[in-house]
């Protein structure tokens, strides 16, 4: 693989930064992940960190150096991360669970697969055009898709996330075969809220990712002003192996890596051994137990 990558996060007008992003790669596969811890619930930054650490730890364990099934990995990774967050809340007796969005892109064999839950987005830009982007799991997006009025609908209200006491809904999509110069951008709503899709596409189309990401983050902070949310962006440019002339900042080439080597910008915490092989029935039973504990606490 050969790609250029750049990532940037700013706290904006918030007291703390609850966003997390990072990437991991082997010789043959790359995982790019971003999570936005949700305000209004405790420890949003912990939820987003758990999500990234879980995905990275699973990637390190399973990418040898390729993943057997990228789509299955993304789905199982999200559910394991969700359960890790539930477990964190249970162990500390929290009356409310930490919650986070999650979006991930996985590159393998020259193809991009992706998964998302919530309203953190993934964009793919090719030849100056928006090839695709994720659709938010929010009430305003659902209303718009149904052709209903979105007047007065709060764009921040989501109907799913990781850490909720109900099973998260999520979408897994792809693959898209990457072409020379394709740009893939992951971001929190702190970017796409104040910055339009057209502006995102324009910057990605005219600048290398090392310049486009700071420009977009600066634009979001300036537009939102004191009311700015955390703004977090991770973007990569795909560079077809063997094609000369793409010597960009942050360029990564994996051709010389040994099969057993793993690299990451994510601090990969250890997985709870009891959670690694849990099936969905076990996950659902655990969630039900958490619901019962929360209800008992409310009734005291």
mmCIF file of C-alpha atoms in Angstrom:
data_model
loop_
_atom_site.group_PDB
_atom_site.id
_atom_site.type_symbol
_atom_site.label_atom_id
_atom_site.label_comp_id
_atom_site.label_asym_id
_atom_site.label_seq_id
_atom_site.Cartn_x
_atom_site.Cartn_y
_atom_site.Cartn_z
ATOM 1 C CA UNK A 1 0.000 0.000 0.000
ATOM 2 C CA UNK A 2 0.997 3.604 -0.551
ATOM 3 C CA UNK A 3 -0.917 6.539 0.897
ATOM 4 C CA UNK A 4 -0.551 10.002 2.412
ATOM 5 C CA UNK A 5 -2.403 10.735 5.634
ATOM 6 C CA UNK A 6 -2.963 13.755 7.859
ATOM 7 C CA UNK A 7 -5.037 14.140 11.033
ATOM 8 C CA UNK A 8 -5.939 17.108 13.205
ATOM 9 C CA UNK A 9 -8.219 17.756 16.188
ATOM 10 C CA UNK A 10 -9.150 21.019 17.927
ATOM 11 C CA UNK A 11 -11.211 21.568 21.066
ATOM 12 C CA UNK A 12 -13.115 24.548 19.613
ATOM 13 C CA UNK A 13 -15.456 26.303 22.037
ATOM 14 C CA UNK A 14 -15.894 23.281 24.305
ATOM 15 C CA UNK A 15 -14.316 22.737 27.720
ATOM 16 C CA UNK A 16 -12.693 19.472 26.633
ATOM 17 C CA UNK A 17 -12.119 17.433 23.509
ATOM 18 C CA UNK A 18 -14.243 14.283 23.413
ATOM 19 C CA UNK A 19 -13.212 13.365 19.840
ATOM 20 C CA UNK A 20 -10.602 10.724 19.067
ATOM 21 C CA UNK A 21 -9.045 9.629 15.776
ATOM 22 C CA UNK A 22 -6.169 7.518 14.540
ATOM 23 C CA UNK A 23 -5.009 4.857 12.127
ATOM 24 C CA UNK A 24 -3.315 1.468 12.165
ATOM 25 C CA UNK A 25 -1.759 -0.524 9.354
ATOM 26 C CA UNK A 26 0.073 -3.655 8.378
ATOM 27 C CA UNK A 27 1.845 -4.411 5.153
ATOM 28 C CA UNK A 28 -1.443 -5.246 3.403
ATOM 29 C CA UNK A 29 -4.258 -3.430 5.247
ATOM 30 C CA UNK A 30 -4.992 -0.045 6.807
ATOM 31 C CA UNK A 31 -7.635 0.945 9.365
ATOM 32 C CA UNK A 32 -8.679 4.596 9.779
ATOM 33 C CA UNK A 33 -11.012 5.386 12.689
ATOM 34 C CA UNK A 34 -12.722 8.421 14.232
ATOM 35 C CA UNK A 35 -15.107 8.669 17.201
ATOM 36 C CA UNK A 36 -17.012 11.589 18.720
ATOM 37 C CA UNK A 37 -17.882 11.161 22.408
ATOM 38 C CA UNK A 38 -21.412 12.395 23.015
ATOM 39 C CA UNK A 39 -22.160 15.290 25.322
ATOM 40 C CA UNK A 40 -25.007 14.961 27.795
ATOM 41 C CA UNK A 41 -23.644 11.613 28.965
ATOM 42 C CA UNK A 42 -20.698 10.890 31.263
ATOM 43 C CA UNK A 43 -17.157 10.266 30.027
ATOM 44 C CA UNK A 44 -17.701 10.880 26.327
ATOM 45 C CA UNK A 45 -13.957 11.040 25.792
ATOM 46 C CA UNK A 46 -13.594 7.641 27.471
ATOM 47 C CA UNK A 47 -16.225 6.107 25.174
ATOM 48 C CA UNK A 48 -14.487 7.409 22.061
ATOM 49 C CA UNK A 49 -11.085 6.250 23.336
ATOM 50 C CA UNK A 50 -12.433 2.776 24.133
ATOM 51 C CA UNK A 51 -13.920 2.560 20.634
ATOM 52 C CA UNK A 52 -10.590 3.367 18.974
ATOM 53 C CA UNK A 53 -8.538 1.134 21.238
ATOM 54 C CA UNK A 54 -10.889 -1.786 20.691
ATOM 55 C CA UNK A 55 -10.870 -1.443 16.904
ATOM 56 C CA UNK A 56 -7.083 -1.116 16.847
ATOM 57 C CA UNK A 57 -6.522 -4.077 19.167
ATOM 58 C CA UNK A 58 -8.786 -6.303 17.066
ATOM 59 C CA UNK A 59 -7.080 -5.126 13.883
ATOM 60 C CA UNK A 60 -3.668 -5.963 15.332
ATOM 61 C CA UNK A 61 -4.887 -9.417 16.327
ATOM 62 C CA UNK A 62 -6.662 -10.299 13.070
ATOM 63 C CA UNK A 63 -4.735 -8.558 10.251
ATOM 64 C CA UNK A 64 -1.978 -11.110 9.538
ATOM 65 C CA UNK A 65 -1.273 -9.067 7.428
ATOM 66 C CA UNK A 66 -4.720 -9.137 5.727
ATOM 67 C CA UNK A 67 -8.172 -9.530 7.209
ATOM 68 C CA UNK A 68 -10.136 -12.607 6.112
ATOM 69 C CA UNK A 69 -13.341 -10.581 5.680
ATOM 70 C CA UNK A 70 -13.194 -6.757 5.982
ATOM 71 C CA UNK A 71 -16.960 -6.258 6.298
ATOM 72 C CA UNK A 72 -17.245 -8.847 9.055
ATOM 73 C CA UNK A 73 -14.297 -7.318 10.875
ATOM 74 C CA UNK A 74 -15.880 -3.845 10.825
ATOM 75 C CA UNK A 75 -19.220 -5.096 12.133
ATOM 76 C CA UNK A 76 -17.768 -7.288 14.863
ATOM 77 C CA UNK A 77 -15.302 -4.561 15.829
ATOM 78 C CA UNK A 78 -18.094 -2.058 16.348
ATOM 79 C CA UNK A 79 -20.115 -4.491 18.481
ATOM 80 C CA UNK A 80 -17.079 -5.402 20.572
ATOM 81 C CA UNK A 81 -16.326 -1.705 21.124
ATOM 82 C CA UNK A 82 -19.948 -1.128 22.123
ATOM 83 C CA UNK A 83 -19.772 -3.935 24.648
ATOM 84 C CA UNK A 84 -16.473 -2.683 26.048
ATOM 85 C CA UNK A 85 -18.161 0.658 26.770
ATOM 86 C CA UNK A 86 -21.129 -1.078 28.439
ATOM 87 C CA UNK A 87 -18.697 -3.100 30.535
ATOM 88 C CA UNK A 88 -16.840 0.069 31.565
ATOM 89 C CA UNK A 89 -20.096 1.619 32.805
ATOM 90 C CA UNK A 90 -21.162 -1.530 34.652
ATOM 91 C CA UNK A 91 -17.865 -1.913 36.474
ATOM 92 C CA UNK A 92 -18.134 1.657 37.768
ATOM 93 C CA UNK A 93 -21.823 1.543 38.630
ATOM 94 C CA UNK A 94 -22.656 4.458 36.319
ATOM 95 C CA UNK A 95 -26.342 5.324 36.130
ATOM 96 C CA UNK A 96 -25.858 6.442 32.527
ATOM 97 C CA UNK A 97 -23.496 4.932 29.995
ATOM 98 C CA UNK A 98 -20.794 6.828 28.094
ATOM 99 C CA UNK A 99 -21.679 7.078 24.419
ATOM 100 C CA UNK A 100 -19.920 7.790 21.161
ATOM 101 C CA UNK A 101 -20.309 7.808 17.414
ATOM 102 C CA UNK A 102 -17.898 5.757 15.311
ATOM 103 C CA UNK A 103 -16.795 5.840 11.682
ATOM 104 C CA UNK A 104 -14.088 3.642 10.201
ATOM 105 C CA UNK A 105 -12.529 3.099 6.802
ATOM 106 C CA UNK A 106 -10.613 -0.070 5.982
ATOM 107 C CA UNK A 107 -8.288 -0.307 2.979
ATOM 108 C CA UNK A 108 -7.190 -3.716 1.743
ATOM 109 C CA UNK A 109 -6.261 -5.068 -1.698
ATOM 110 C CA UNK A 110 -6.755 -1.603 -3.160
ATOM 111 C CA UNK A 111 -10.375 -1.447 -1.988
ATOM 112 C CA UNK A 112 -12.107 0.737 0.601
ATOM 113 C CA UNK A 113 -14.695 -0.683 2.991
ATOM 114 C CA UNK A 114 -16.351 1.472 5.628
ATOM 115 C CA UNK A 115 -18.695 1.384 8.610
ATOM 116 C CA UNK A 116 -20.416 4.072 10.652
ATOM 117 C CA UNK A 117 -22.753 4.534 13.593
ATOM 118 C CA UNK A 118 -24.093 8.005 14.407
ATOM 119 C CA UNK A 119 -23.234 11.232 12.619
ATOM 120 C CA UNK A 120 -19.468 11.135 12.223
ATOM 121 C CA UNK A 121 -18.924 10.964 8.482
ATOM 122 C CA UNK A 122 -16.753 9.449 5.789
ATOM 123 C CA UNK A 123 -16.352 11.200 2.414
ATOM 124 C CA UNK A 124 -14.760 9.809 -0.761
ATOM 125 C CA UNK A 125 -13.678 12.368 -3.364
ATOM 126 C CA UNK A 126 -12.479 11.494 -6.864
ATOM 127 C CA UNK A 127 -11.491 13.856 -9.697
ATOM 128 C CA UNK A 128 -13.069 16.848 -7.979
ATOM 129 C CA UNK A 129 -16.400 15.126 -7.351
ATOM 130 C CA UNK A 130 -18.038 13.621 -4.278
ATOM 131 C CA UNK A 131 -18.101 9.903 -5.008
ATOM 132 C CA UNK A 132 -19.967 8.975 -1.823
ATOM 133 C CA UNK A 133 -20.483 9.909 1.808
ATOM 134 C CA UNK A 134 -22.106 8.253 4.784
ATOM 135 C CA UNK A 135 -25.666 9.184 5.771
ATOM 136 C CA UNK A 136 -26.129 10.224 9.393
ATOM 137 C CA UNK A 137 -28.131 8.134 11.812
ATOM 138 C CA UNK A 138 -30.050 11.214 12.903
ATOM 139 C CA UNK A 139 -33.676 12.236 12.909
ATOM 140 C CA UNK A 140 -33.030 15.182 10.612
ATOM 141 C CA UNK A 141 -31.388 12.941 7.996
ATOM 142 C CA UNK A 142 -34.211 10.406 8.265
ATOM 143 C CA UNK A 143 -36.760 13.183 7.796
ATOM 144 C CA UNK A 144 -34.924 14.553 4.783
ATOM 145 C CA UNK A 145 -34.613 11.091 3.209
ATOM 146 C CA UNK A 146 -38.364 10.578 3.640
ATOM 147 C CA UNK A 147 -39.091 13.926 1.978
ATOM 148 C CA UNK A 148 -40.560 15.376 5.168
ATOM 149 C CA UNK A 149 -39.937 18.861 6.501
ATOM 150 C CA UNK A 150 -36.778 19.282 8.567
ATOM 151 C CA UNK A 151 -37.806 22.682 9.937
ATOM 152 C CA UNK A 152 -37.246 22.777 13.690
ATOM 153 C CA UNK A 153 -35.562 19.336 13.795
ATOM 154 C CA UNK A 154 -32.403 19.347 15.908
ATOM 155 C CA UNK A 155 -29.563 17.964 13.779
ATOM 156 C CA UNK A 156 -27.737 16.761 16.906
ATOM 157 C CA UNK A 157 -30.390 14.226 17.911
ATOM 158 C CA UNK A 158 -29.242 10.716 16.939
ATOM 159 C CA UNK A 159 -31.241 7.512 17.048
ATOM 160 C CA UNK A 160 -28.227 5.257 17.565
ATOM 161 C CA UNK A 161 -24.706 5.256 18.989
ATOM 162 C CA UNK A 162 -22.206 3.038 20.764
ATOM 163 C CA UNK A 163 -22.780 2.726 24.510
ATOM 164 C CA UNK A 164 -26.547 3.027 24.372
ATOM 165 C CA UNK A 165 -28.551 0.499 26.367
ATOM 166 C CA UNK A 166 -30.094 -0.764 23.127
ATOM 167 C CA UNK A 167 -28.195 -2.546 20.373
ATOM 168 C CA UNK A 168 -26.579 0.036 18.079
ATOM 169 C CA UNK A 169 -27.660 0.342 14.471
ATOM 170 C CA UNK A 170 -24.850 0.736 11.981
ATOM 171 C CA UNK A 171 -24.096 0.559 8.275
ATOM 172 C CA UNK A 172 -21.273 -1.327 6.576
ATOM 173 C CA UNK A 173 -20.616 -0.367 2.959
ATOM 174 C CA UNK A 174 -18.240 -0.861 0.060
ATOM 175 C CA UNK A 175 -16.020 -1.988 -1.346
ATOM 176 C CA UNK A 176 -14.970 0.821 -3.660
ATOM 177 C CA UNK A 177 -11.816 0.179 -5.678
ATOM 178 C CA UNK A 178 -9.523 3.111 -5.031
ATOM 179 C CA UNK A 179 -8.021 5.047 -7.928
ATOM 180 C CA UNK A 180 -4.876 7.151 -8.064
ATOM 181 C CA UNK A 181 -5.431 10.401 -6.158
ATOM 182 C CA UNK A 182 -8.681 9.416 -4.424
ATOM 183 C CA UNK A 183 -9.195 11.250 -1.128
ATOM 184 C CA UNK A 184 -10.955 9.706 1.864
ATOM 185 C CA UNK A 185 -11.935 11.969 4.769
ATOM 186 C CA UNK A 186 -13.336 11.041 8.177
ATOM 187 C CA UNK A 187 -14.690 13.817 10.394
ATOM 188 C CA UNK A 188 -16.813 14.659 13.409
ATOM 189 C CA UNK A 189 -19.863 16.902 13.130
ATOM 190 C CA UNK A 190 -17.719 19.794 14.317
ATOM 191 C CA UNK A 191 -16.488 19.958 10.721
ATOM 192 C CA UNK A 192 -19.497 19.179 8.567
ATOM 193 C CA UNK A 193 -21.853 21.302 10.701
ATOM 194 C CA UNK A 194 -20.339 24.698 9.815
ATOM 195 C CA UNK A 195 -18.648 23.572 6.565
ATOM 196 C CA UNK A 196 -20.690 22.387 3.582
ATOM 197 C CA UNK A 197 -20.110 19.229 1.571
ATOM 198 C CA UNK A 198 -19.221 21.429 -1.396
ATOM 199 C CA UNK A 199 -16.502 23.201 0.598
ATOM 200 C CA UNK A 200 -15.103 19.893 1.822
ATOM 201 C CA UNK A 201 -14.947 18.540 -1.736
ATOM 202 C CA UNK A 202 -13.368 21.740 -3.039
ATOM 203 C CA UNK A 203 -10.531 21.703 -0.499
ATOM 204 C CA UNK A 204 -9.846 18.005 -0.963
ATOM 205 C CA UNK A 205 -9.840 18.437 -4.735
ATOM 206 C CA UNK A 206 -7.379 21.310 -4.861
ATOM 207 C CA UNK A 207 -4.984 20.623 -1.982
ATOM 208 C CA UNK A 208 -2.945 17.683 -0.696
ATOM 209 C CA UNK A 209 -4.405 16.273 2.511
ATOM 210 C CA UNK A 210 -1.613 17.839 4.611
ATOM 211 C CA UNK A 211 -2.936 21.250 3.539
ATOM 212 C CA UNK A 212 -6.622 20.478 3.069
ATOM 213 C CA UNK A 213 -7.192 19.198 6.613
ATOM 214 C CA UNK A 214 -5.807 22.293 8.432
ATOM 215 C CA UNK A 215 -7.668 24.543 5.982
ATOM 216 C CA UNK A 216 -10.966 22.794 6.639
ATOM 217 C CA UNK A 217 -10.492 22.747 10.412
ATOM 218 C CA UNK A 218 -9.646 26.461 10.375
ATOM 219 C CA UNK A 219 -12.721 27.187 8.262
ATOM 220 C CA UNK A 220 -14.977 25.286 10.678
ATOM 221 C CA UNK A 221 -13.578 27.073 13.743
ATOM 222 C CA UNK A 222 -13.883 30.497 12.106
ATOM 223 C CA UNK A 223 -17.430 29.893 10.867
ATOM 224 C CA UNK A 224 -18.742 28.499 14.158
ATOM 225 C CA UNK A 225 -16.875 31.003 16.329
ATOM 226 C CA UNK A 226 -17.303 30.694 20.080
ATOM 227 C CA UNK A 227 -20.019 28.066 19.575
ATOM 228 C CA UNK A 228 -17.654 25.694 17.789
ATOM 229 C CA UNK A 229 -17.821 22.036 18.661
ATOM 230 C CA UNK A 230 -14.715 19.848 18.814
ATOM 231 C CA UNK A 231 -13.409 19.637 15.240
ATOM 232 C CA UNK A 232 -11.602 16.447 14.255
ATOM 233 C CA UNK A 233 -10.539 15.356 10.776
ATOM 234 C CA UNK A 234 -8.496 12.473 9.393
ATOM 235 C CA UNK A 235 -7.865 12.257 5.648
ATOM 236 C CA UNK A 236 -5.850 10.055 3.349
ATOM 237 C CA UNK A 237 -4.870 10.197 -0.293
ATOM 238 C CA UNK A 238 -4.501 6.907 -2.119
ATOM 239 C CA UNK A 239 -1.392 6.577 -4.210
ATOM 240 C CA UNK A 240 -1.361 3.609 -6.523
ATOM 241 C CA UNK A 241 1.804 1.568 -6.018
ATOM 242 C CA UNK A 242 4.258 1.994 -8.861
ATOM 243 C CA UNK A 243 2.881 5.359 -10.006
ATOM 244 C CA UNK A 244 5.580 8.078 -9.658
ATOM 245 C CA UNK A 245 5.117 11.750 -8.853
ATOM 246 C CA UNK A 246 3.195 11.611 -5.585
ATOM 247 C CA UNK A 247 5.764 12.515 -2.962
ATOM 248 C CA UNK A 248 3.492 14.104 -0.343
ATOM 249 C CA UNK A 249 3.956 14.965 3.315
ATOM 250 C CA UNK A 250 2.936 12.125 5.573
ATOM 251 C CA UNK A 251 3.437 9.524 2.852
ATOM 252 C CA UNK A 252 3.377 5.929 4.042
ATOM 253 C CA UNK A 253 4.601 2.947 2.038
ATOM 254 C CA UNK A 254 4.140 -0.552 3.396
ATOM 255 C CA UNK A 255 5.919 -2.568 0.694
ATOM 256 C CA UNK A 256 9.025 -3.148 2.819
ATOM 257 C CA UNK A 257 7.143 -4.088 6.012
ATOM 258 C CA UNK A 258 7.336 -7.668 7.227
ATOM 259 C CA UNK A 259 4.060 -9.559 7.466
ATOM 260 C CA UNK A 260 4.075 -9.594 11.274
ATOM 261 C CA UNK A 261 4.731 -5.836 11.684
ATOM 262 C CA UNK A 262 1.914 -3.590 12.963
ATOM 263 C CA UNK A 263 2.027 0.216 13.164
ATOM 264 C CA UNK A 264 -0.506 2.544 14.774
ATOM 265 C CA UNK A 265 -1.136 6.083 16.006
ATOM 266 C CA UNK A 266 -3.770 4.628 18.354
ATOM 267 C CA UNK A 267 -2.873 3.582 21.872
ATOM 268 C CA UNK A 268 -4.213 0.028 21.815
ATOM 269 C CA UNK A 269 -5.422 -0.910 25.276
ATOM 270 C CA UNK A 270 -5.830 -4.622 26.040
ATOM 271 C CA UNK A 271 -9.176 -6.225 25.325
ATOM 272 C CA UNK A 272 -11.018 -7.890 28.170
ATOM 273 C CA UNK A 273 -10.430 -11.595 27.370
ATOM 274 C CA UNK A 274 -14.001 -12.383 28.399
ATOM 275 C CA UNK A 275 -15.346 -10.091 25.667
ATOM 276 C CA UNK A 276 -13.266 -11.118 22.671
ATOM 277 C CA UNK A 277 -15.358 -14.083 21.583
ATOM 278 C CA UNK A 278 -18.813 -13.023 22.734
ATOM 279 C CA UNK A 279 -21.660 -13.627 20.304
ATOM 280 C CA UNK A 280 -24.598 -11.282 19.825
ATOM 281 C CA UNK A 281 -26.829 -13.219 22.261
ATOM 282 C CA UNK A 282 -24.238 -12.757 25.002
ATOM 283 C CA UNK A 283 -23.937 -9.073 24.171
ATOM 284 C CA UNK A 284 -27.715 -8.649 24.297
ATOM 285 C CA UNK A 285 -27.892 -10.423 27.686
ATOM 286 C CA UNK A 286 -25.247 -8.097 29.070
ATOM 287 C CA UNK A 287 -27.101 -5.038 27.787
ATOM 288 C CA UNK A 288 -30.309 -6.320 29.393
ATOM 289 C CA UNK A 289 -28.453 -6.686 32.697
ATOM 290 C CA UNK A 290 -27.263 -3.090 32.459
ATOM 291 C CA UNK A 291 -30.825 -1.925 31.733
ATOM 292 C CA UNK A 292 -32.098 -3.761 34.789
ATOM 293 C CA UNK A 293 -29.361 -2.266 36.976
ATOM 294 C CA UNK A 294 -30.170 1.229 35.764
ATOM 295 C CA UNK A 295 -33.897 0.688 36.369
ATOM 296 C CA UNK A 296 -33.259 -0.621 39.902
ATOM 297 C CA UNK A 297 -31.156 2.464 40.655
ATOM 298 C CA UNK A 298 -33.935 4.769 39.429
ATOM 299 C CA UNK A 299 -36.550 2.997 41.575
ATOM 300 C CA UNK A 300 -34.595 3.313 44.826
#
